C-alpha cells in the first residue's frame, strides 16, 4: 500500500474570518465544516413538521413520483428498510419561491460568486446561472445516490438544516482509486461503505474521510473533491455553489470542453471568459 495516501483531516471552525477562510481553505482547496455560517437564516428553524403545517396539500415532484406534502413528510419521518422518497437537487426558487429569503444572508464565504450574471452566449449563461441556484435536498434515511464531484469545477456549500448527514470525502489526488465513469463526474462504485473489492480492487487503497454534519453546520466542498452522503433519518438541507478567481480557470476549461465540437467557438469563448474573469478579479 503506498505510504503517501492518508485520510485528510477536516477542521471544524466557527467565527472564521473571511481572510482566514480564503487563506486556509478556499485557495488551498481544503474542505472545512463551518458551524455558524447559516445561524441567521430563517431556514435554521426548518423542520419536517414545519413544512407539513405550512404547505398542506402541496404537490412535490420526488424521485419516486409526485406526492403531496403530508405523505412526503410521513414517508421521510418513518424509518423503513427501503429508501423513502427524495426531493433532490431542486431549485428552492422553483419549489418554494416564498422561502428564498429564508436562506439569506448569503454567507460571506460564498462571495463573490461569478455564477450569476450574463456571459453573452445564452447557453453558457444559463448553464452558469443554473449552478448558482440554491437547491434543496429533503429526504429520510438513505444514501445520496452517487459518489461524485460537482459539475463545472464549482465549489459547493452543503448547509445541513435538520437532522444529521454523514459525509464521505476523498481529495482529488485519490481519483485514481475511485473508478471514475469515463470522463463523467460520477464514480462506478455504487456504495463506498460496501465496496465490491473484486470489481474495484484499487478502492482498497483509497482513504476516505468520514464526518457528520449536524443541523446548523455547513461544509465547504472545494472543486474536484469526491463526495457522497448518507442520512440516518429525516434530513433537510440546501446546497449552493460558487465560482470566482479561485476556480474560474478550471470552470472555463470545462466550458471549453463542452463546446469542443465547435473548436473555433470554444477557443473564442474561453478567451472571453478568461478575460471576464480577469476584469472581475481586478474589480475586487
Ligand atoms: O446534500 C447532500 O446530501 C449532497 C449534495 C451534493 O453533493 C450535491 O447536490 O451535489
Ligand atoms: Fe455534490
PDB file of C-alpha atoms and ligand atoms in Angstrom:
ATOM      1  CA  UNK A   1       0.000   0.000   0.000  1.00  0.00           C
ATOM      2  CA  UNK A   2       1.528   3.373  -0.934  1.00  0.00           C
ATOM      3  CA  UNK A   3       2.545   5.120   2.273  1.00  0.00           C
ATOM      4  CA  UNK A   4       1.676   8.569   0.931  1.00  0.00           C
ATOM      5  CA  UNK A   5      -2.104   8.099   0.951  1.00  0.00           C
ATOM      6  CA  UNK A   6      -3.658   9.281   4.197  1.00  0.00           C
ATOM      7  CA  UNK A   7      -7.173  10.244   5.140  1.00  0.00           C
ATOM      8  CA  UNK A   8      -7.442  14.022   5.215  1.00  0.00           C
ATOM      9  CA  UNK A   9      -8.477  15.712   8.467  1.00  0.00           C
ATOM     10  CA  UNK A  10     -11.291  18.208   8.133  1.00  0.00           C
ATOM     11  CA  UNK A  11     -11.352  21.189  10.510  1.00  0.00           C
ATOM     12  CA  UNK A  12     -14.495  22.459  12.247  1.00  0.00           C
ATOM     13  CA  UNK A  13     -14.484  26.213  12.596  1.00  0.00           C
ATOM     14  CA  UNK A  14     -16.694  28.952  13.964  1.00  0.00           C
ATOM     15  CA  UNK A  15     -16.164  32.721  13.889  1.00  0.00           C
ATOM     16  CA  UNK A  16     -13.955  32.142  10.894  1.00  0.00           C
ATOM     17  CA  UNK A  17     -12.909  35.421   9.308  1.00  0.00           C
ATOM     18  CA  UNK A  18     -13.204  35.838   5.551  1.00  0.00           C
ATOM     19  CA  UNK A  19      -9.450  36.272   5.188  1.00  0.00           C
ATOM     20  CA  UNK A  20      -8.753  33.083   7.136  1.00  0.00           C
ATOM     21  CA  UNK A  21     -11.280  31.232   5.010  1.00  0.00           C
ATOM     22  CA  UNK A  22      -9.590  32.394   1.814  1.00  0.00           C
ATOM     23  CA  UNK A  23      -6.080  31.676   3.071  1.00  0.00           C
ATOM     24  CA  UNK A  24      -6.656  28.355   4.838  1.00  0.00           C
ATOM     25  CA  UNK A  25      -9.465  26.747   2.831  1.00  0.00           C
ATOM     26  CA  UNK A  26     -10.535  28.454  -0.402  1.00  0.00           C
ATOM     27  CA  UNK A  27      -7.127  28.943  -2.015  1.00  0.00           C
ATOM     28  CA  UNK A  28      -5.588  25.616  -0.862  1.00  0.00           C
ATOM     29  CA  UNK A  29      -8.900  23.906  -1.787  1.00  0.00           C
ATOM     30  CA  UNK A  30      -9.316  22.294   1.599  1.00  0.00           C
ATOM     31  CA  UNK A  31     -12.772  21.343   2.914  1.00  0.00           C
ATOM     32  CA  UNK A  32     -13.920  22.822   6.213  1.00  0.00           C
ATOM     33  CA  UNK A  33     -17.003  22.464   8.363  1.00  0.00           C
ATOM     34  CA  UNK A  34     -18.287  25.883   9.386  1.00  0.00           C
ATOM     35  CA  UNK A  35     -20.573  25.634  12.385  1.00  0.00           C
ATOM     36  CA  UNK A  36     -22.144  29.105  12.257  1.00  0.00           C
ATOM     37  CA  UNK A  37     -22.390  30.157   8.586  1.00  0.00           C
ATOM     38  CA  UNK A  38     -26.191  29.955   8.475  1.00  0.00           C
ATOM     39  CA  UNK A  39     -27.026  30.947  12.064  1.00  0.00           C
ATOM     40  CA  UNK A  40     -29.027  33.990  10.897  1.00  0.00           C
ATOM     41  CA  UNK A  41     -31.114  32.107   8.355  1.00  0.00           C
ATOM     42  CA  UNK A  42     -34.828  31.691   9.000  1.00  0.00           C
ATOM     43  CA  UNK A  43     -34.218  28.251   7.495  1.00  0.00           C
ATOM     44  CA  UNK A  44     -32.281  27.412  10.682  1.00  0.00           C
ATOM     45  CA  UNK A  45     -35.644  26.545  12.221  1.00  0.00           C
ATOM     46  CA  UNK A  46     -36.987  24.380   9.369  1.00  0.00           C
ATOM     47  CA  UNK A  47     -38.326  21.013  10.482  1.00  0.00           C
ATOM     48  CA  UNK A  48     -40.378  18.369   8.660  1.00  0.00           C
ATOM     49  CA  UNK A  49     -43.395  19.344  10.814  1.00  0.00           C
ATOM     50  CA  UNK A  50     -42.994  22.999   9.849  1.00  0.00           C
ATOM     51  CA  UNK A  51     -43.244  22.011   6.182  1.00  0.00           C
ATOM     52  CA  UNK A  52     -46.279  19.825   6.897  1.00  0.00           C
ATOM     53  CA  UNK A  53     -48.045  22.747   8.591  1.00  0.00           C
ATOM     54  CA  UNK A  54     -47.109  25.399   6.056  1.00  0.00           C
ATOM     55  CA  UNK A  55     -47.748  23.527   2.809  1.00  0.00           C
ATOM     56  CA  UNK A  56     -50.804  21.302   3.273  1.00  0.00           C
ATOM     57  CA  UNK A  57     -51.673  19.548   0.021  1.00  0.00           C
ATOM     58  CA  UNK A  58     -48.669  20.938  -1.847  1.00  0.00           C
ATOM     59  CA  UNK A  59     -47.600  18.644  -4.677  1.00  0.00           C
ATOM     60  CA  UNK A  60     -43.939  17.685  -4.729  1.00  0.00           C
ATOM     61  CA  UNK A  61     -42.012  16.045  -7.527  1.00  0.00           C
ATOM     62  CA  UNK A  62     -39.868  13.443  -5.742  1.00  0.00           C
ATOM     63  CA  UNK A  63     -37.601  10.791  -7.248  1.00  0.00           C
ATOM     64  CA  UNK A  64     -40.471   8.343  -6.583  1.00  0.00           C
ATOM     65  CA  UNK A  65     -43.028  10.430  -8.409  1.00  0.00           C
ATOM     66  CA  UNK A  66     -45.475  13.139  -7.396  1.00  0.00           C
ATOM     67  CA  UNK A  67     -46.606  13.201  -3.755  1.00  0.00           C
ATOM     68  CA  UNK A  68     -48.467  15.623  -1.528  1.00  0.00           C
ATOM     69  CA  UNK A  69     -46.549  17.220   1.323  1.00  0.00           C
ATOM     70  CA  UNK A  70     -48.277  15.277   4.128  1.00  0.00           C
ATOM     71  CA  UNK A  71     -47.481  11.898   2.527  1.00  0.00           C
ATOM     72  CA  UNK A  72     -43.946  13.006   1.815  1.00  0.00           C
ATOM     73  CA  UNK A  73     -43.362  14.082   5.429  1.00  0.00           C
ATOM     74  CA  UNK A  74     -44.887  10.826   6.715  1.00  0.00           C
ATOM     75  CA  UNK A  75     -42.592   8.858   4.422  1.00  0.00           C
ATOM     76  CA  UNK A  76     -39.372  10.680   5.304  1.00  0.00           C
ATOM     77  CA  UNK A  77     -40.022  10.566   9.039  1.00  0.00           C
ATOM     78  CA  UNK A  78     -40.735   6.820   9.057  1.00  0.00           C
ATOM     79  CA  UNK A  79     -37.555   4.772   9.083  1.00  0.00           C
ATOM     80  CA  UNK A  80     -38.372   1.804   6.869  1.00  0.00           C
ATOM     81  CA  UNK A  81     -35.844  -0.547   5.300  1.00  0.00           C
ATOM     82  CA  UNK A  82     -36.395   0.792   1.794  1.00  0.00           C
ATOM     83  CA  UNK A  83     -35.182   4.277   0.909  1.00  0.00           C
ATOM     84  CA  UNK A  84     -38.077   6.703   1.032  1.00  0.00           C
ATOM     85  CA  UNK A  85     -38.849   9.455  -1.461  1.00  0.00           C
ATOM     86  CA  UNK A  86     -36.244  12.112  -2.091  1.00  0.00           C
ATOM     87  CA  UNK A  87     -36.856  15.722  -3.069  1.00  0.00           C
ATOM     88  CA  UNK A  88     -33.464  16.016  -4.667  1.00  0.00           C
ATOM     89  CA  UNK A  89     -31.409  18.905  -6.054  1.00  0.00           C
ATOM     90  CA  UNK A  90     -34.454  21.042  -6.738  1.00  0.00           C
ATOM     91  CA  UNK A  91     -34.045  24.795  -7.072  1.00  0.00           C
ATOM     92  CA  UNK A  92     -35.509  26.394  -3.959  1.00  0.00           C
ATOM     93  CA  UNK A  93     -36.846  29.313  -6.023  1.00  0.00           C
ATOM     94  CA  UNK A  94     -38.903  26.886  -8.156  1.00  0.00           C
ATOM     95  CA  UNK A  95     -40.265  24.601  -5.438  1.00  0.00           C
ATOM     96  CA  UNK A  96     -40.648  27.072  -2.550  1.00  0.00           C
ATOM     97  CA  UNK A  97     -40.327  30.588  -4.030  1.00  0.00           C
ATOM     98  CA  UNK A  98     -41.588  32.076  -0.768  1.00  0.00           C
ATOM     99  CA  UNK A  99     -38.644  30.554   1.115  1.00  0.00           C
ATOM    100  CA  UNK A 100     -35.853  32.174  -0.871  1.00  0.00           C
ATOM    101  CA  UNK A 101     -35.432  34.824   1.814  1.00  0.00           C
ATOM    102  CA  UNK A 102     -35.100  32.033   4.426  1.00  0.00           C
ATOM    103  CA  UNK A 103     -31.604  31.305   3.126  1.00  0.00           C
ATOM    104  CA  UNK A 104     -30.404  34.903   3.396  1.00  0.00           C
ATOM    105  CA  UNK A 105     -27.971  36.436   4.007  1.00  0.00           C
ATOM    106  CA  UNK A 106     -25.582  34.555   1.770  1.00  0.00           C
ATOM    107  CA  UNK A 107     -22.628  33.591   3.993  1.00  0.00           C
ATOM    108  CA  UNK A 108     -19.634  35.842   3.376  1.00  0.00           C
ATOM    109  CA  UNK A 109     -17.518  32.806   2.499  1.00  0.00           C
ATOM    110  CA  UNK A 110     -19.606  32.319  -0.639  1.00  0.00           C
ATOM    111  CA  UNK A 111     -18.789  35.738  -2.067  1.00  0.00           C
ATOM    112  CA  UNK A 112     -18.010  36.879  -4.643  1.00  0.00           C
ATOM    113  CA  UNK A 113     -19.951  34.465  -6.799  1.00  0.00           C
ATOM    114  CA  UNK A 114     -19.449  34.838 -10.526  1.00  0.00           C
ATOM    115  CA  UNK A 115     -22.005  32.172 -11.494  1.00  0.00           C
ATOM    116  CA  UNK A 116     -24.790  34.748 -11.746  1.00  0.00           C
ATOM    117  CA  UNK A 117     -24.678  37.396 -14.462  1.00  0.00           C
ATOM    118  CA  UNK A 118     -24.667  37.454 -18.222  1.00  0.00           C
ATOM    119  CA  UNK A 119     -21.993  35.775 -20.314  1.00  0.00           C
ATOM    120  CA  UNK A 120     -23.240  36.729 -23.806  1.00  0.00           C
ATOM    121  CA  UNK A 121     -23.830  33.228 -25.101  1.00  0.00           C
ATOM    122  CA  UNK A 122     -27.294  32.248 -23.844  1.00  0.00           C
ATOM    123  CA  UNK A 123     -26.418  28.607 -23.416  1.00  0.00           C
ATOM    124  CA  UNK A 124     -23.376  29.313 -21.293  1.00  0.00           C
ATOM    125  CA  UNK A 125     -25.159  31.993 -19.278  1.00  0.00           C
ATOM    126  CA  UNK A 126     -27.974  29.565 -18.482  1.00  0.00           C
ATOM    127  CA  UNK A 127     -25.536  26.818 -17.582  1.00  0.00           C
ATOM    128  CA  UNK A 128     -23.665  29.049 -15.120  1.00  0.00           C
ATOM    129  CA  UNK A 129     -26.794  30.677 -13.720  1.00  0.00           C
ATOM    130  CA  UNK A 130     -28.344  27.281 -13.106  1.00  0.00           C
ATOM    131  CA  UNK A 131     -25.354  26.280 -10.984  1.00  0.00           C
ATOM    132  CA  UNK A 132     -25.757  29.430  -8.911  1.00  0.00           C
ATOM    133  CA  UNK A 133     -29.237  28.479  -7.671  1.00  0.00           C
ATOM    134  CA  UNK A 134     -29.812  27.321  -4.126  1.00  0.00           C
ATOM    135  CA  UNK A 135     -31.031  23.716  -4.252  1.00  0.00           C
ATOM    136  CA  UNK A 136     -32.923  21.770  -1.634  1.00  0.00           C
ATOM    137  CA  UNK A 137     -32.394  18.145  -0.627  1.00  0.00           C
ATOM    138  CA  UNK A 138     -35.181  16.738   1.575  1.00  0.00           C
ATOM    139  CA  UNK A 139     -35.285  13.062   2.421  1.00  0.00           C
ATOM    140  CA  UNK A 140     -35.482  10.341   5.060  1.00  0.00           C
ATOM    141  CA  UNK A 141     -32.942   7.643   5.858  1.00  0.00           C
ATOM    142  CA  UNK A 142     -30.957   6.981   2.675  1.00  0.00           C
ATOM    143  CA  UNK A 143     -27.731   7.278   0.724  1.00  0.00           C
ATOM    144  CA  UNK A 144     -27.106  10.105  -1.755  1.00  0.00           C
ATOM    145  CA  UNK A 145     -27.236   8.131  -4.946  1.00  0.00           C
ATOM    146  CA  UNK A 146     -23.674   8.527  -6.116  1.00  0.00           C
ATOM    147  CA  UNK A 147     -20.083   9.319  -5.282  1.00  0.00           C
ATOM    148  CA  UNK A 148     -19.369  12.365  -7.429  1.00  0.00           C
ATOM    149  CA  UNK A 149     -17.613  15.642  -7.977  1.00  0.00           C
ATOM    150  CA  UNK A 150     -19.693  18.704  -8.707  1.00  0.00           C
ATOM    151  CA  UNK A 151     -20.233  19.982 -12.212  1.00  0.00           C
ATOM    152  CA  UNK A 152     -18.067  22.659 -13.861  1.00  0.00           C
ATOM    153  CA  UNK A 153     -15.498  22.683 -11.052  1.00  0.00           C
ATOM    154  CA  UNK A 154     -17.733  24.799  -8.834  1.00  0.00           C
ATOM    155  CA  UNK A 155     -17.105  24.851  -5.088  1.00  0.00           C
ATOM    156  CA  UNK A 156     -20.148  23.813  -3.059  1.00  0.00           C
ATOM    157  CA  UNK A 157     -21.525  24.624   0.351  1.00  0.00           C
ATOM    158  CA  UNK A 158     -23.826  21.978   1.793  1.00  0.00           C
ATOM    159  CA  UNK A 159     -25.915  23.522   4.581  1.00  0.00           C
ATOM    160  CA  UNK A 160     -27.458  20.988   6.916  1.00  0.00           C
ATOM    161  CA  UNK A 161     -30.646  22.425   8.413  1.00  0.00           C
ATOM    162  CA  UNK A 162     -32.419  19.487  10.063  1.00  0.00           C
ATOM    163  CA  UNK A 163     -31.111  16.069  11.060  1.00  0.00           C
ATOM    164  CA  UNK A 164     -27.610  14.669  10.706  1.00  0.00           C
ATOM    165  CA  UNK A 165     -25.755  13.917   7.498  1.00  0.00           C
ATOM    166  CA  UNK A 166     -22.797  11.552   7.177  1.00  0.00           C
ATOM    167  CA  UNK A 167     -20.327  12.566   4.531  1.00  0.00           C
ATOM    168  CA  UNK A 168     -17.629  10.513   2.867  1.00  0.00           C
ATOM    169  CA  UNK A 169     -14.993  12.618   1.160  1.00  0.00           C
ATOM    170  CA  UNK A 170     -11.886  11.950  -0.962  1.00  0.00           C
ATOM    171  CA  UNK A 171      -9.359  14.536  -2.164  1.00  0.00           C
ATOM    172  CA  UNK A 172      -8.782  14.967  -5.906  1.00  0.00           C
ATOM    173  CA  UNK A 173      -5.482  13.041  -5.813  1.00  0.00           C
ATOM    174  CA  UNK A 174      -7.374   9.868  -4.805  1.00  0.00           C
ATOM    175  CA  UNK A 175      -9.393   9.901  -8.000  1.00  0.00           C
ATOM    176  CA  UNK A 176      -7.158   7.116  -9.313  1.00  0.00           C
ATOM    177  CA  UNK A 177      -8.768   4.739  -6.773  1.00  0.00           C
ATOM    178  CA  UNK A 178     -12.353   5.839  -7.350  1.00  0.00           C
ATOM    179  CA  UNK A 179     -13.308   4.355 -10.730  1.00  0.00           C
ATOM    180  CA  UNK A 180     -14.494   7.466 -12.480  1.00  0.00           C
ATOM    181  CA  UNK A 181     -17.067   6.653 -15.186  1.00  0.00           C
ATOM    182  CA  UNK A 182     -15.205   7.735 -18.310  1.00  0.00           C
ATOM    183  CA  UNK A 183     -14.915  11.492 -18.142  1.00  0.00           C
ATOM    184  CA  UNK A 184     -18.233  11.872 -16.359  1.00  0.00           C
ATOM    185  CA  UNK A 185     -18.382  13.303 -12.869  1.00  0.00           C
ATOM    186  CA  UNK A 186     -19.557  10.073 -11.216  1.00  0.00           C
ATOM    187  CA  UNK A 187     -17.860   7.000  -9.771  1.00  0.00           C
ATOM    188  CA  UNK A 188     -18.859   3.485 -10.778  1.00  0.00           C
ATOM    189  CA  UNK A 189     -18.785   2.381  -7.135  1.00  0.00           C
ATOM    190  CA  UNK A 190     -22.421   2.246  -6.014  1.00  0.00           C
ATOM    191  CA  UNK A 191     -21.820   2.280  -2.246  1.00  0.00           C
ATOM    192  CA  UNK A 192     -18.470   3.277  -0.738  1.00  0.00           C
ATOM    193  CA  UNK A 193     -19.462   1.730   2.597  1.00  0.00           C
ATOM    194  CA  UNK A 194     -19.844  -1.711   0.993  1.00  0.00           C
ATOM    195  CA  UNK A 195     -17.452  -1.681  -1.938  1.00  0.00           C
ATOM    196  CA  UNK A 196     -17.072  -4.761  -4.106  1.00  0.00           C
ATOM    197  CA  UNK A 197     -13.275  -5.007  -3.971  1.00  0.00           C
ATOM    198  CA  UNK A 198     -13.144  -7.719  -6.614  1.00  0.00           C
ATOM    199  CA  UNK A 199     -14.728  -5.332  -9.057  1.00  0.00           C
ATOM    200  CA  UNK A 200     -12.988  -2.243  -7.661  1.00  0.00           C
ATOM    201  CA  UNK A 201      -9.637  -3.504  -6.269  1.00  0.00           C
ATOM    202  CA  UNK A 202      -7.906  -0.104  -6.344  1.00  0.00           C
ATOM    203  CA  UNK A 203     -10.526   1.240  -3.972  1.00  0.00           C
ATOM    204  CA  UNK A 204      -8.759  -0.701  -1.187  1.00  0.00           C
ATOM    205  CA  UNK A 205      -6.032   1.973  -1.421  1.00  0.00           C
ATOM    206  CA  UNK A 206      -8.409   4.889  -1.030  1.00  0.00           C
ATOM    207  CA  UNK A 207      -8.528   6.640   2.350  1.00  0.00           C
ATOM    208  CA  UNK A 208     -11.969   8.136   2.892  1.00  0.00           C
ATOM    209  CA  UNK A 209     -12.562  10.930   5.353  1.00  0.00           C
ATOM    210  CA  UNK A 210     -15.844  10.461   7.178  1.00  0.00           C
ATOM    211  CA  UNK A 211     -17.630  13.140   9.114  1.00  0.00           C
ATOM    212  CA  UNK A 212     -21.021  14.043  10.464  1.00  0.00           C
ATOM    213  CA  UNK A 213     -22.646  17.330   9.611  1.00  0.00           C
ATOM    214  CA  UNK A 214     -25.169  18.379  12.258  1.00  0.00           C
ATOM    215  CA  UNK A 215     -28.123  20.707  11.822  1.00  0.00           C
ATOM    216  CA  UNK A 216     -26.824  24.269  11.576  1.00  0.00           C
ATOM    217  CA  UNK A 217     -23.472  23.241  10.117  1.00  0.00           C
ATOM    218  CA  UNK A 218     -22.185  23.776   6.599  1.00  0.00           C
ATOM    219  CA  UNK A 219     -19.383  22.086   4.766  1.00  0.00           C
ATOM    220  CA  UNK A 220     -17.264  23.818   2.152  1.00  0.00           C
ATOM    221  CA  UNK A 221     -16.571  21.257  -0.581  1.00  0.00           C
ATOM    222  CA  UNK A 222     -13.842  22.569  -2.853  1.00  0.00           C
ATOM    223  CA  UNK A 223     -13.969  21.796  -6.564  1.00  0.00           C
ATOM    224  CA  UNK A 224     -12.603  18.426  -7.553  1.00  0.00           C
ATOM    225  CA  UNK A 225     -13.229  16.743  -4.177  1.00  0.00           C
ATOM    226  CA  UNK A 226     -15.179  13.488  -4.433  1.00  0.00           C
ATOM    227  CA  UNK A 227     -18.070  13.197  -2.039  1.00  0.00           C
ATOM    228  CA  UNK A 228     -21.215  11.298  -1.187  1.00  0.00           C
ATOM    229  CA  UNK A 229     -23.603  11.456   1.727  1.00  0.00           C
ATOM    230  CA  UNK A 230     -25.871   9.228   3.795  1.00  0.00           C
ATOM    231  CA  UNK A 231     -28.550  10.283   6.235  1.00  0.00           C
ATOM    232  CA  UNK A 232     -29.709   8.180   9.180  1.00  0.00           C
ATOM    233  CA  UNK A 233     -33.154   9.836   9.372  1.00  0.00           C
ATOM    234  CA  UNK A 234     -35.169  12.812   8.149  1.00  0.00           C
ATOM    235  CA  UNK A 235     -32.910  15.484   6.696  1.00  0.00           C
ATOM    236  CA  UNK A 236     -33.390  18.972   5.293  1.00  0.00           C
ATOM    237  CA  UNK A 237     -30.516  20.747   3.612  1.00  0.00           C
ATOM    238  CA  UNK A 238     -29.611  23.218   0.922  1.00  0.00           C
ATOM    239  CA  UNK A 239     -26.662  23.309  -1.423  1.00  0.00           C
ATOM    240  CA  UNK A 240     -25.267  26.259  -3.281  1.00  0.00           C
ATOM    241  CA  UNK A 241     -22.264  26.629  -5.490  1.00  0.00           C
ATOM    242  CA  UNK A 242     -19.740  29.308  -6.264  1.00  0.00           C
ATOM    243  CA  UNK A 243     -17.113  30.212  -8.815  1.00  0.00           C
ATOM    244  CA  UNK A 244     -14.691  33.106  -8.566  1.00  0.00           C
ATOM    245  CA  UNK A 245     -10.982  33.815  -9.074  1.00  0.00           C
ATOM    246  CA  UNK A 246     -10.147  30.681  -7.047  1.00  0.00           C
ATOM    247  CA  UNK A 247     -11.621  28.210  -9.559  1.00  0.00           C
ATOM    248  CA  UNK A 248     -12.542  30.235 -12.647  1.00  0.00           C
ATOM    249  CA  UNK A 249      -9.837  28.830 -14.844  1.00  0.00           C
ATOM    250  CA  UNK A 250     -10.994  25.241 -14.102  1.00  0.00           C
ATOM    251  CA  UNK A 251     -14.573  26.206 -14.869  1.00  0.00           C
ATOM    252  CA  UNK A 252     -13.559  27.833 -18.154  1.00  0.00           C
ATOM    253  CA  UNK A 253     -11.680  24.643 -19.091  1.00  0.00           C
ATOM    254  CA  UNK A 254     -14.908  22.657 -18.551  1.00  0.00           C
ATOM    255  CA  UNK A 255     -16.991  25.088 -20.604  1.00  0.00           C
ATOM    256  CA  UNK A 256     -14.385  24.869 -23.378  1.00  0.00           C
ATOM    257  CA  UNK A 257     -14.596  21.054 -23.332  1.00  0.00           C
ATOM    258  CA  UNK A 258     -18.356  21.196 -23.564  1.00  0.00           C
ATOM    259  CA  UNK A 259     -18.037  23.322 -26.713  1.00  0.00           C
ATOM    260  CA  UNK A 260     -15.290  21.132 -28.189  1.00  0.00           C
ATOM    261  CA  UNK A 261     -17.487  20.068 -31.117  1.00  0.00           C
ATOM    262  CA  UNK A 262     -17.115  23.689 -32.268  1.00  0.00           C
ATOM    263  CA  UNK A 263     -13.402  24.341 -31.728  1.00  0.00           C
ATOM    264  CA  UNK A 264     -13.328  27.931 -33.003  1.00  0.00           C
ATOM    265  CA  UNK A 265     -16.240  28.994 -30.825  1.00  0.00           C
ATOM    266  CA  UNK A 266     -14.707  27.085 -27.902  1.00  0.00           C
ATOM    267  CA  UNK A 267     -11.396  28.937 -28.049  1.00  0.00           C
ATOM    268  CA  UNK A 268     -13.033  32.342 -28.629  1.00  0.00           C
ATOM    269  CA  UNK A 269     -15.334  31.723 -25.755  1.00  0.00           C
ATOM    270  CA  UNK A 270     -12.628  30.567 -23.474  1.00  0.00           C
ATOM    271  CA  UNK A 271     -10.685  33.745 -24.228  1.00  0.00           C
ATOM    272  CA  UNK A 272     -13.777  35.825 -23.492  1.00  0.00           C
ATOM    273  CA  UNK A 273     -14.473  34.043 -20.194  1.00  0.00           C
ATOM    274  CA  UNK A 274     -10.855  34.248 -19.074  1.00  0.00           C
ATOM    275  CA  UNK A 275     -10.826  37.962 -19.895  1.00  0.00           C
ATOM    276  CA  UNK A 276     -14.081  38.484 -18.000  1.00  0.00           C
ATOM    277  CA  UNK A 277     -12.611  36.665 -15.023  1.00  0.00           C
ATOM    278  CA  UNK A 278      -9.511  38.829 -15.151  1.00  0.00           C
ATOM    279  CA  UNK A 279     -11.594  42.023 -15.177  1.00  0.00           C
ATOM    280  CA  UNK A 280     -13.759  40.732 -12.309  1.00  0.00           C
ATOM    281  CA  UNK A 281     -10.707  39.900 -10.253  1.00  0.00           C
ATOM    282  CA  UNK A 282      -9.393  43.441 -10.709  1.00  0.00           C
ATOM    283  CA  UNK A 283     -12.717  44.820  -9.539  1.00  0.00           C
ATOM    284  CA  UNK A 284     -12.407  43.273  -6.070  1.00  0.00           C
TER     285      UNK A 284
HETATM  286  O1  LIG B   1     -26.680  17.329   0.379  1.00  0.00           O
HETATM  287  C1  LIG B   1     -26.252  16.238   0.040  1.00  0.00           C
HETATM  288  O2  LIG B   1     -26.562  15.215   0.628  1.00  0.00           O
HETATM  289  C2  LIG B   1     -25.301  16.123  -1.110  1.00  0.00           C
HETATM  290  C3  LIG B   1     -25.483  17.212  -2.076  1.00  0.00           C
HETATM  291  C4  LIG B   1     -24.482  17.214  -3.173  1.00  0.00           C
HETATM  292  O3  LIG B   1     -23.380  16.769  -3.048  1.00  0.00           O
HETATM  293  C5  LIG B   1     -24.866  17.826  -4.460  1.00  0.00           C
HETATM  294  O4  LIG B   1     -26.023  18.231  -4.616  1.00  0.00           O
HETATM  295  O5  LIG B   1     -24.017  17.895  -5.365  1.00  0.00           O
HETATM  296 FE1  LIG B   2     -22.107  17.362  -4.711  1.00  0.00          FE
END
